[in-house]
PDB file of C-alpha atoms and ligand atoms in Angstrom:
ATOM      1  CA  MET L   1      98.545 120.286  99.053  1.00  0.00           C
ATOM      2  CA  ASN L   2      96.961 118.700 101.862  1.00  0.00           C
ATOM      3  CA  PRO L   3      93.711 116.465 100.854  1.00  0.00           C
ATOM      4  CA  PRO L   4      90.368 118.184 101.640  1.00  0.00           C
ATOM      5  CA  THR L   5      88.718 116.735 104.707  1.00  0.00           C
ATOM      6  CA  SER L   6      85.111 115.574 104.524  1.00  0.00           C
ATOM      7  CA  PRO L   7      82.303 118.415 106.406  1.00  0.00           C
ATOM      8  CA  ALA L   8      80.913 115.191 107.620  1.00  0.00           C
ATOM      9  CA  PRO L   9      82.470 112.249 109.592  1.00  0.00           C
ATOM     10  CA  HIS L  10      81.877 109.506 106.966  1.00  0.00           C
ATOM     11  CA  MET L  11      82.548 105.909 107.971  1.00  0.00           C
ATOM     12  CA  VAL L  12      84.189 103.812 104.695  1.00  0.00           C
ATOM     13  CA  LEU L  13      84.610  99.940 103.859  1.00  0.00           C
ATOM     14  CA  VAL L  14      87.489  99.097 102.050  1.00  0.00           C
ATOM     15  CA  GLY L  15      88.449  95.294 101.162  1.00  0.00           C
ATOM     16  CA  LEU L  16      88.700  92.796  98.121  1.00  0.00           C
ATOM     17  CA  MET L  17      85.207  91.765  96.207  1.00  0.00           C
ATOM     18  CA  GLY L  18      83.662  89.518  97.991  1.00  0.00           C
ATOM     19  CA  THR L  19      84.263  90.711 101.652  1.00  0.00           C
ATOM     20  CA  GLY L  20      80.522  91.963 102.026  1.00  0.00           C
ATOM     21  CA  LYS L  21      81.216  95.850 101.759  1.00  0.00           C
ATOM     22  CA  SER L  22      78.021  96.849 100.314  1.00  0.00           C
ATOM     23  CA  THR L  23      75.732  94.136 102.692  1.00  0.00           C
ATOM     24  CA  VAL L  24      77.742  95.391 105.545  1.00  0.00           C
ATOM     25  CA  GLY L  25      77.632  99.184 104.725  1.00  0.00           C
ATOM     26  CA  ARG L  26      74.215  99.240 103.923  1.00  0.00           C
ATOM     27  CA  ARG L  27      73.194  97.809 107.240  1.00  0.00           C
ATOM     28  CA  ILE L  28      75.340  99.690 109.077  1.00  0.00           C
ATOM     29  CA  ALA L  29      74.156 102.989 107.195  1.00  0.00           C
ATOM     30  CA  HIS L  30      70.308 101.785 108.269  1.00  0.00           C
ATOM     31  CA  LYS L  31      71.205 101.078 112.069  1.00  0.00           C
ATOM     32  CA  LEU L  32      73.138 104.426 112.290  1.00  0.00           C
ATOM     33  CA  GLY L  33      70.925 106.072 110.109  1.00  0.00           C
ATOM     34  CA  TRP L  34      73.114 107.749 107.883  1.00  0.00           C
ATOM     35  CA  GLU L  35      73.264 107.464 104.597  1.00  0.00           C
ATOM     36  CA  PHE L  36      74.627 104.647 101.990  1.00  0.00           C
ATOM     37  CA  LEU L  37      76.765 105.028  99.032  1.00  0.00           C
ATOM     38  CA  ASP L  38      78.116 102.271  96.968  1.00  0.00           C
ATOM     39  CA  THR L  39      80.784 103.650  94.551  1.00  0.00           C
ATOM     40  CA  ASP L  40      80.072 101.235  91.476  1.00  0.00           C
ATOM     41  CA  ASP L  41      76.183 101.908  92.016  1.00  0.00           C
ATOM     42  CA  GLU L  42      77.139 105.235  91.951  1.00  0.00           C
ATOM     43  CA  ILE L  43      79.217 105.160  89.156  1.00  0.00           C
ATOM     44  CA  ASN L  44      76.159 103.348  87.440  1.00  0.00           C
ATOM     45  CA  ARG L  45      73.885 105.670  88.214  1.00  0.00           C
ATOM     46  CA  ILE L  46      76.123 108.544  86.779  1.00  0.00           C
ATOM     47  CA  THR L  47      77.273 106.917  83.615  1.00  0.00           C
ATOM     48  CA  GLY L  48      74.094 104.995  83.224  1.00  0.00           C
ATOM     49  CA  ARG L  49      76.380 102.337  82.631  1.00  0.00           C
ATOM     50  CA  THR L  50      77.478  99.435  84.018  1.00  0.00           C
ATOM     51  CA  VAL L  51      81.176  98.923  85.780  1.00  0.00           C
ATOM     52  CA  ARG L  52      82.046  96.140  82.858  1.00  0.00           C
ATOM     53  CA  GLN L  53      80.475  97.835  80.121  1.00  0.00           C
ATOM     54  CA  ILE L  54      83.047 100.815  81.297  1.00  0.00           C
ATOM     55  CA  PHE L  55      85.972  98.364  81.401  1.00  0.00           C
ATOM     56  CA  GLU L  56      85.106  97.185  77.989  1.00  0.00           C
ATOM     57  CA  SER L  57      84.278 100.512  76.588  1.00  0.00           C
ATOM     58  CA  ASP L  58      87.346 103.006  78.327  1.00  0.00           C
ATOM     59  CA  GLY L  59      89.130 100.504  79.807  1.00  0.00           C
ATOM     60  CA  GLU L  60      90.476 100.475  83.729  1.00  0.00           C
ATOM     61  CA  ASP L  61      91.967 104.003  84.111  1.00  0.00           C
ATOM     62  CA  PHE L  62      88.914 105.580  82.871  1.00  0.00           C
ATOM     63  CA  PHE L  63      87.064 103.787  85.314  1.00  0.00           C
ATOM     64  CA  ARG L  64      89.475 105.089  87.711  1.00  0.00           C
ATOM     65  CA  ASN L  65      89.305 108.332  87.087  1.00  0.00           C
ATOM     66  CA  ILE L  66      85.229 108.435  87.722  1.00  0.00           C
ATOM     67  CA  GLU L  67      85.649 106.234  90.708  1.00  0.00           C
ATOM     68  CA  HIS L  68      88.126 108.822  92.419  1.00  0.00           C
ATOM     69  CA  ASP L  69      85.463 111.565  91.096  1.00  0.00           C
ATOM     70  CA  VAL L  70      82.870 109.686  92.911  1.00  0.00           C
ATOM     71  CA  LEU L  71      84.723 109.532  95.956  1.00  0.00           C
ATOM     72  CA  ALA L  72      85.736 113.030  96.154  1.00  0.00           C
ATOM     73  CA  SER L  73      82.473 114.075  95.602  1.00  0.00           C
ATOM     74  CA  ALA L  74      80.970 112.012  98.102  1.00  0.00           C
ATOM     75  CA  TRP L  75      83.707 113.361 100.601  1.00  0.00           C
ATOM     76  CA  GLN L  76      82.227 116.575 100.292  1.00  0.00           C
ATOM     77  CA  LEU L  77      78.225 115.369 101.614  1.00  0.00           C
ATOM     78  CA  SER L  78      77.628 117.391 104.751  1.00  0.00           C
ATOM     79  CA  THR L  79      75.329 114.589 105.998  1.00  0.00           C
ATOM     80  CA  PRO L  80      77.243 111.264 107.312  1.00  0.00           C
ATOM     81  CA  HIS L  81      77.527 108.279 104.958  1.00  0.00           C
ATOM     82  CA  VAL L  82      78.563 105.090 104.829  1.00  0.00           C
ATOM     83  CA  ILE L  83      80.416 104.591 101.602  1.00  0.00           C
ATOM     84  CA  ALA L  84      81.287 100.930 100.693  1.00  0.00           C
ATOM     85  CA  GLY L  85      84.541 101.903  98.477  1.00  0.00           C
ATOM     86  CA  ALA L  86      84.757  99.600  95.529  1.00  0.00           C
ATOM     87  CA  GLY L  87      87.858  97.009  96.062  1.00  0.00           C
ATOM     88  CA  GLY L  88      90.132  99.183  93.571  1.00  0.00           C
ATOM     89  CA  ILE L  89      88.987 102.503  95.551  1.00  0.00           C
ATOM     90  CA  ILE L  90      92.639 102.380  97.304  1.00  0.00           C
ATOM     91  CA  LEU L  91      94.866 101.728  93.680  1.00  0.00           C
ATOM     92  CA  ARG L  92      95.293 105.634  93.460  1.00  0.00           C
ATOM     93  CA  ALA L  93      97.294 107.437  95.377  1.00  0.00           C
ATOM     94  CA  ASP L  94      95.244 110.566  96.533  1.00  0.00           C
ATOM     95  CA  ASN L  95      92.247 108.590  96.919  1.00  0.00           C
ATOM     96  CA  ARG L  96      94.362 106.890  99.790  1.00  0.00           C
ATOM     97  CA  GLU L  97      95.743 110.407 101.141  1.00  0.00           C
ATOM     98  CA  LEU L  98      91.533 111.457 100.639  1.00  0.00           C
ATOM     99  CA  LEU L  99      90.878 108.436 102.971  1.00  0.00           C
ATOM    100  CA  LYS L 100      93.173 108.694 105.436  1.00  0.00           C
ATOM    101  CA  THR L 101      91.794 112.146 106.558  1.00  0.00           C
ATOM    102  CA  SER L 102      88.817 109.740 108.319  1.00  0.00           C
ATOM    103  CA  LYS L 103      88.693 108.049 111.333  1.00  0.00           C
ATOM    104  CA  TYR L 104      86.607 105.521 110.214  1.00  0.00           C
ATOM    105  CA  VAL L 105      88.027 103.233 107.836  1.00  0.00           C
ATOM    106  CA  ILE L 106      87.448  99.557 108.149  1.00  0.00           C
ATOM    107  CA  TRP L 107      89.326  97.150 105.860  1.00  0.00           C
ATOM    108  CA  LEU L 108      87.029  93.707 105.854  1.00  0.00           C
ATOM    109  CA  HIS L 109      89.221  91.048 104.819  1.00  0.00           C
ATOM    110  CA  ALA L 110      89.235  87.119 104.556  1.00  0.00           C
ATOM    111  CA  PRO L 111      91.365  84.657 103.705  1.00  0.00           C
ATOM    112  CA  LEU L 112      91.613  83.485  99.769  1.00  0.00           C
ATOM    113  CA  HIS L 113      89.855  80.542  99.624  1.00  0.00           C
ATOM    114  CA  VAL L 114      87.097  82.352 101.432  1.00  0.00           C
ATOM    115  CA  LEU L 115      86.341  84.891  98.869  1.00  0.00           C
ATOM    116  CA  ILE L 116      87.214  82.261  95.874  1.00  0.00           C
ATOM    117  CA  GLU L 117      84.238  80.349  97.548  1.00  0.00           C
ATOM    118  CA  ARG L 118      82.300  83.336  97.580  1.00  0.00           C
ATOM    119  CA  ILE L 119      82.292  85.429  94.243  1.00  0.00           C
ATOM    120  CA  GLY L 120      84.596  82.451  92.071  1.00  0.00           C
ATOM    121  CA  GLN L 121      81.760  80.897  90.416  1.00  0.00           C
ATOM    122  CA  ARG L 122      79.889  83.721  88.878  1.00  0.00           C
ATOM    123  CA  ALA L 123      83.211  85.352  88.017  1.00  0.00           C
ATOM    124  CA  ALA L 124      84.323  81.864  86.377  1.00  0.00           C
ATOM    125  CA  LYS L 125      81.375  82.495  83.556  1.00  0.00           C
ATOM    126  CA  GLY L 126      82.593  86.272  82.919  1.00  0.00           C
ATOM    127  CA  ASP L 127      79.367  87.347  84.493  1.00  0.00           C
ATOM    128  CA  GLY L 128      78.484  90.585  87.056  1.00  0.00           C
ATOM    129  CA  HIS L 129      80.703  93.612  87.931  1.00  0.00           C
ATOM    130  CA  ARG L 130      84.334  91.917  88.331  1.00  0.00           C
ATOM    131  CA  PRO L 131      85.819  92.014  85.172  1.00  0.00           C
ATOM    132  CA  LEU L 132      89.480  91.526  86.747  1.00  0.00           C
ATOM    133  CA  ILE L 133      88.477  88.395  87.636  1.00  0.00           C
ATOM    134  CA  ASP L 134      87.217  86.947  84.686  1.00  0.00           C
ATOM    135  CA  GLY L 135      88.595  83.736  83.044  1.00  0.00           C
ATOM    136  CA  ASN L 136      90.735  82.446  86.132  1.00  0.00           C
ATOM    137  CA  PRO L 137      89.188  83.786  89.369  1.00  0.00           C
ATOM    138  CA  ALA L 138      91.489  81.982  92.116  1.00  0.00           C
ATOM    139  CA  GLU L 139      94.502  83.110  90.235  1.00  0.00           C
ATOM    140  CA  ARG L 140      93.366  86.508  89.566  1.00  0.00           C
ATOM    141  CA  LEU L 141      92.086  87.130  93.321  1.00  0.00           C
ATOM    142  CA  GLN L 142      95.369  85.902  94.334  1.00  0.00           C
ATOM    143  CA  LYS L 143      97.358  88.588  92.773  1.00  0.00           C
ATOM    144  CA  LEU L 144      95.030  91.675  94.053  1.00  0.00           C
ATOM    145  CA  TYR L 145      95.375  89.795  97.130  1.00  0.00           C
ATOM    146  CA  ILE L 146      98.888  90.370  97.333  1.00  0.00           C
ATOM    147  CA  ASP L 147      99.545  93.580  95.244  1.00  0.00           C
ATOM    148  CA  ARG L 148      96.814  95.481  97.487  1.00  0.00           C
ATOM    149  CA  GLU L 149      96.988  94.182 100.662  1.00  0.00           C
ATOM    150  CA  SER L 150      99.600  97.080 102.366  1.00  0.00           C
ATOM    151  CA  LEU L 151      97.343  99.636 100.460  1.00  0.00           C
ATOM    152  CA  TYR L 152      94.296  98.242 102.881  1.00  0.00           C
ATOM    153  CA  ARG L 153      96.429  98.650 105.698  1.00  0.00           C
ATOM    154  CA  GLU L 154      97.677 101.927 104.884  1.00  0.00           C
ATOM    155  CA  VAL L 155      94.315 103.409 104.745  1.00  0.00           C
ATOM    156  CA  SER L 156      92.380 101.933 107.665  1.00  0.00           C
ATOM    157  CA  SER L 157      91.733 102.601 110.842  1.00  0.00           C
ATOM    158  CA  PHE L 158      91.211  98.818 111.643  1.00  0.00           C
ATOM    159  CA  GLU L 159      90.205  95.494 110.274  1.00  0.00           C
ATOM    160  CA  ILE L 160      88.078  92.922 110.344  1.00  0.00           C
ATOM    161  CA  ASP L 161      88.594  89.364 109.376  1.00  0.00           C
ATOM    162  CA  VAL L 162      85.252  88.377 108.430  1.00  0.00           C
ATOM    163  CA  GLU L 163      85.949  84.516 107.748  1.00  0.00           C
ATOM    164  CA  GLY L 164      82.717  82.388 109.729  1.00  0.00           C
ATOM    165  CA  LEU L 165      81.529  85.977 111.052  1.00  0.00           C
ATOM    166  CA  GLN L 166      77.532  86.662 110.058  1.00  0.00           C
ATOM    167  CA  VAL L 167      76.800  90.148 108.662  1.00  0.00           C
ATOM    168  CA  GLN L 168      75.354  90.837 112.241  1.00  0.00           C
ATOM    169  CA  GLU L 169      78.753  90.003 114.047  1.00  0.00           C
ATOM    170  CA  VAL L 170      80.897  92.160 111.711  1.00  0.00           C
ATOM    171  CA  ILE L 171      78.369  94.891 112.525  1.00  0.00           C
ATOM    172  CA  ASP L 172      78.312  95.043 115.786  1.00  0.00           C
ATOM    173  CA  GLN L 173      82.369  94.616 115.620  1.00  0.00           C
ATOM    174  CA  VAL L 174      82.179  97.514 113.331  1.00  0.00           C
ATOM    175  CA  LEU L 175      80.100  99.541 115.708  1.00  0.00           C
ATOM    176  CA  VAL L 176      82.447  98.706 118.684  1.00  0.00           C
ATOM    177  CA  GLU L 177      85.862  99.514 117.105  1.00  0.00           C
ATOM    178  CA  THR L 178      84.212 103.048 116.046  1.00  0.00           C
ATOM    179  CA  GLY L 179      82.605 103.877 119.505  1.00  0.00           C
ATOM    180  CA  LEU L 180      79.603 104.287 117.148  1.00  0.00           C
ATOM    181  CA  GLU L 181      77.384 101.657 119.327  1.00  0.00           C
ATOM    182  CA  ALA L 182      75.809 104.031 121.578  1.00  0.00           C
ATOM    183  CA  ASN L 183      74.133 106.072 118.649  1.00  0.00           C
ATOM    184  CA  SER L 184      72.702 102.904 117.093  1.00  0.00           C
TER     185      SER L 184
HETATM  186  C1  LIG F   1      87.375  96.201  91.726  1.00  0.00           C
HETATM  187  C2  LIG F   1      86.158  95.717  92.259  1.00  0.00           C
HETATM  188  C3  LIG F   1      84.792  95.548  92.103  1.00  0.00           C
HETATM  189  C4  LIG F   1      84.514  96.799  90.633  1.00  0.00           C
HETATM  190  C5  LIG F   1      85.424  96.412  89.826  1.00  0.00           C
HETATM  191  C6  LIG F   1      87.184  96.849  90.275  1.00  0.00           C
HETATM  192  C7  LIG F   1      88.424  96.222  92.049  1.00  0.00           C
HETATM  193  O1  LIG F   1      83.604  96.478  93.530  1.00  0.00           O
HETATM  194  O2  LIG F   1      84.562  97.859  91.189  1.00  0.00           O
HETATM  195  O3  LIG F   1      85.353  94.928  89.089  1.00  0.00           O
HETATM  196  O4  LIG F   1      89.800  96.899  91.419  1.00  0.00           O
HETATM  197  O5  LIG F   1      88.390  95.503  93.236  1.00  0.00           O
HETATM  198  P1  LIG F   1      83.641  95.226  94.610  1.00  0.00           P
HETATM  199  O6  LIG F   1      84.664  95.299  95.298  1.00  0.00           O
HETATM  200  O7  LIG F   1      82.313  95.899  94.917  1.00  0.00           O
HETATM  201  O8  LIG F   1      83.343  93.611  93.798  1.00  0.00           O
END
C-alpha cells in the first residue's frame, strides 16, 4: 500500500541530536507563517510524560510507536507545518516512506565533534531528553552517526552541513534550496 500523501506541503527537518532542528524549524515556520510542530514536544503534550520517562518506563519500542503516531497524525494536518522530527524518526521504514512523499525534507548534519561539543556535557550527566547517549555521549553518538547516515540520506530532499553556520544562515539555505524564499 502506498504511504498517505499529506494534504499540505509540510517541511520536515531531520538529523541527529544537536543539529538544531527545533531552533531552525521554529524560526522557519515563523518566517513562512506556517505552524511549527516538534515531535518530542508533541509526544510530551499527548502523554504528559517526558521522552526520558517513556524510555525508562516503557522502553524504546513503545516510544517509537508513539513517535510514529505523532508523525502520521501531523501528516494529515491540512495547514502547512514545519516539523522538527526527532533524531530517530527515520528508523522505522513506514516513517521513511511517509517522509519521502514530501519534497521538503531537509537533513541537517554536522561533524561528530561539533555535535559532541553542543550536547555532550549535558548528556554525560544523564540529563535532558536524550537517554540514548547517556553515559558515554561521544561513543554513543558515533554509533548513531554511523548507523543512521544512510537513512537520513534516503529520506531527504537535500542536506545542509551546519558546521560553522549561524542559525540565520541555515534558515537562508533552507529557504533558497526549497524555493520558498519568495514566500517569506
Ligand atoms: C532521539 C532523539 C531525541 C529524542 C530521543 C531519541 C534519537 O530527539 O527523541 O532522545 O533516537 O535520536 P532530538 O533529536 O530532538 O534530540
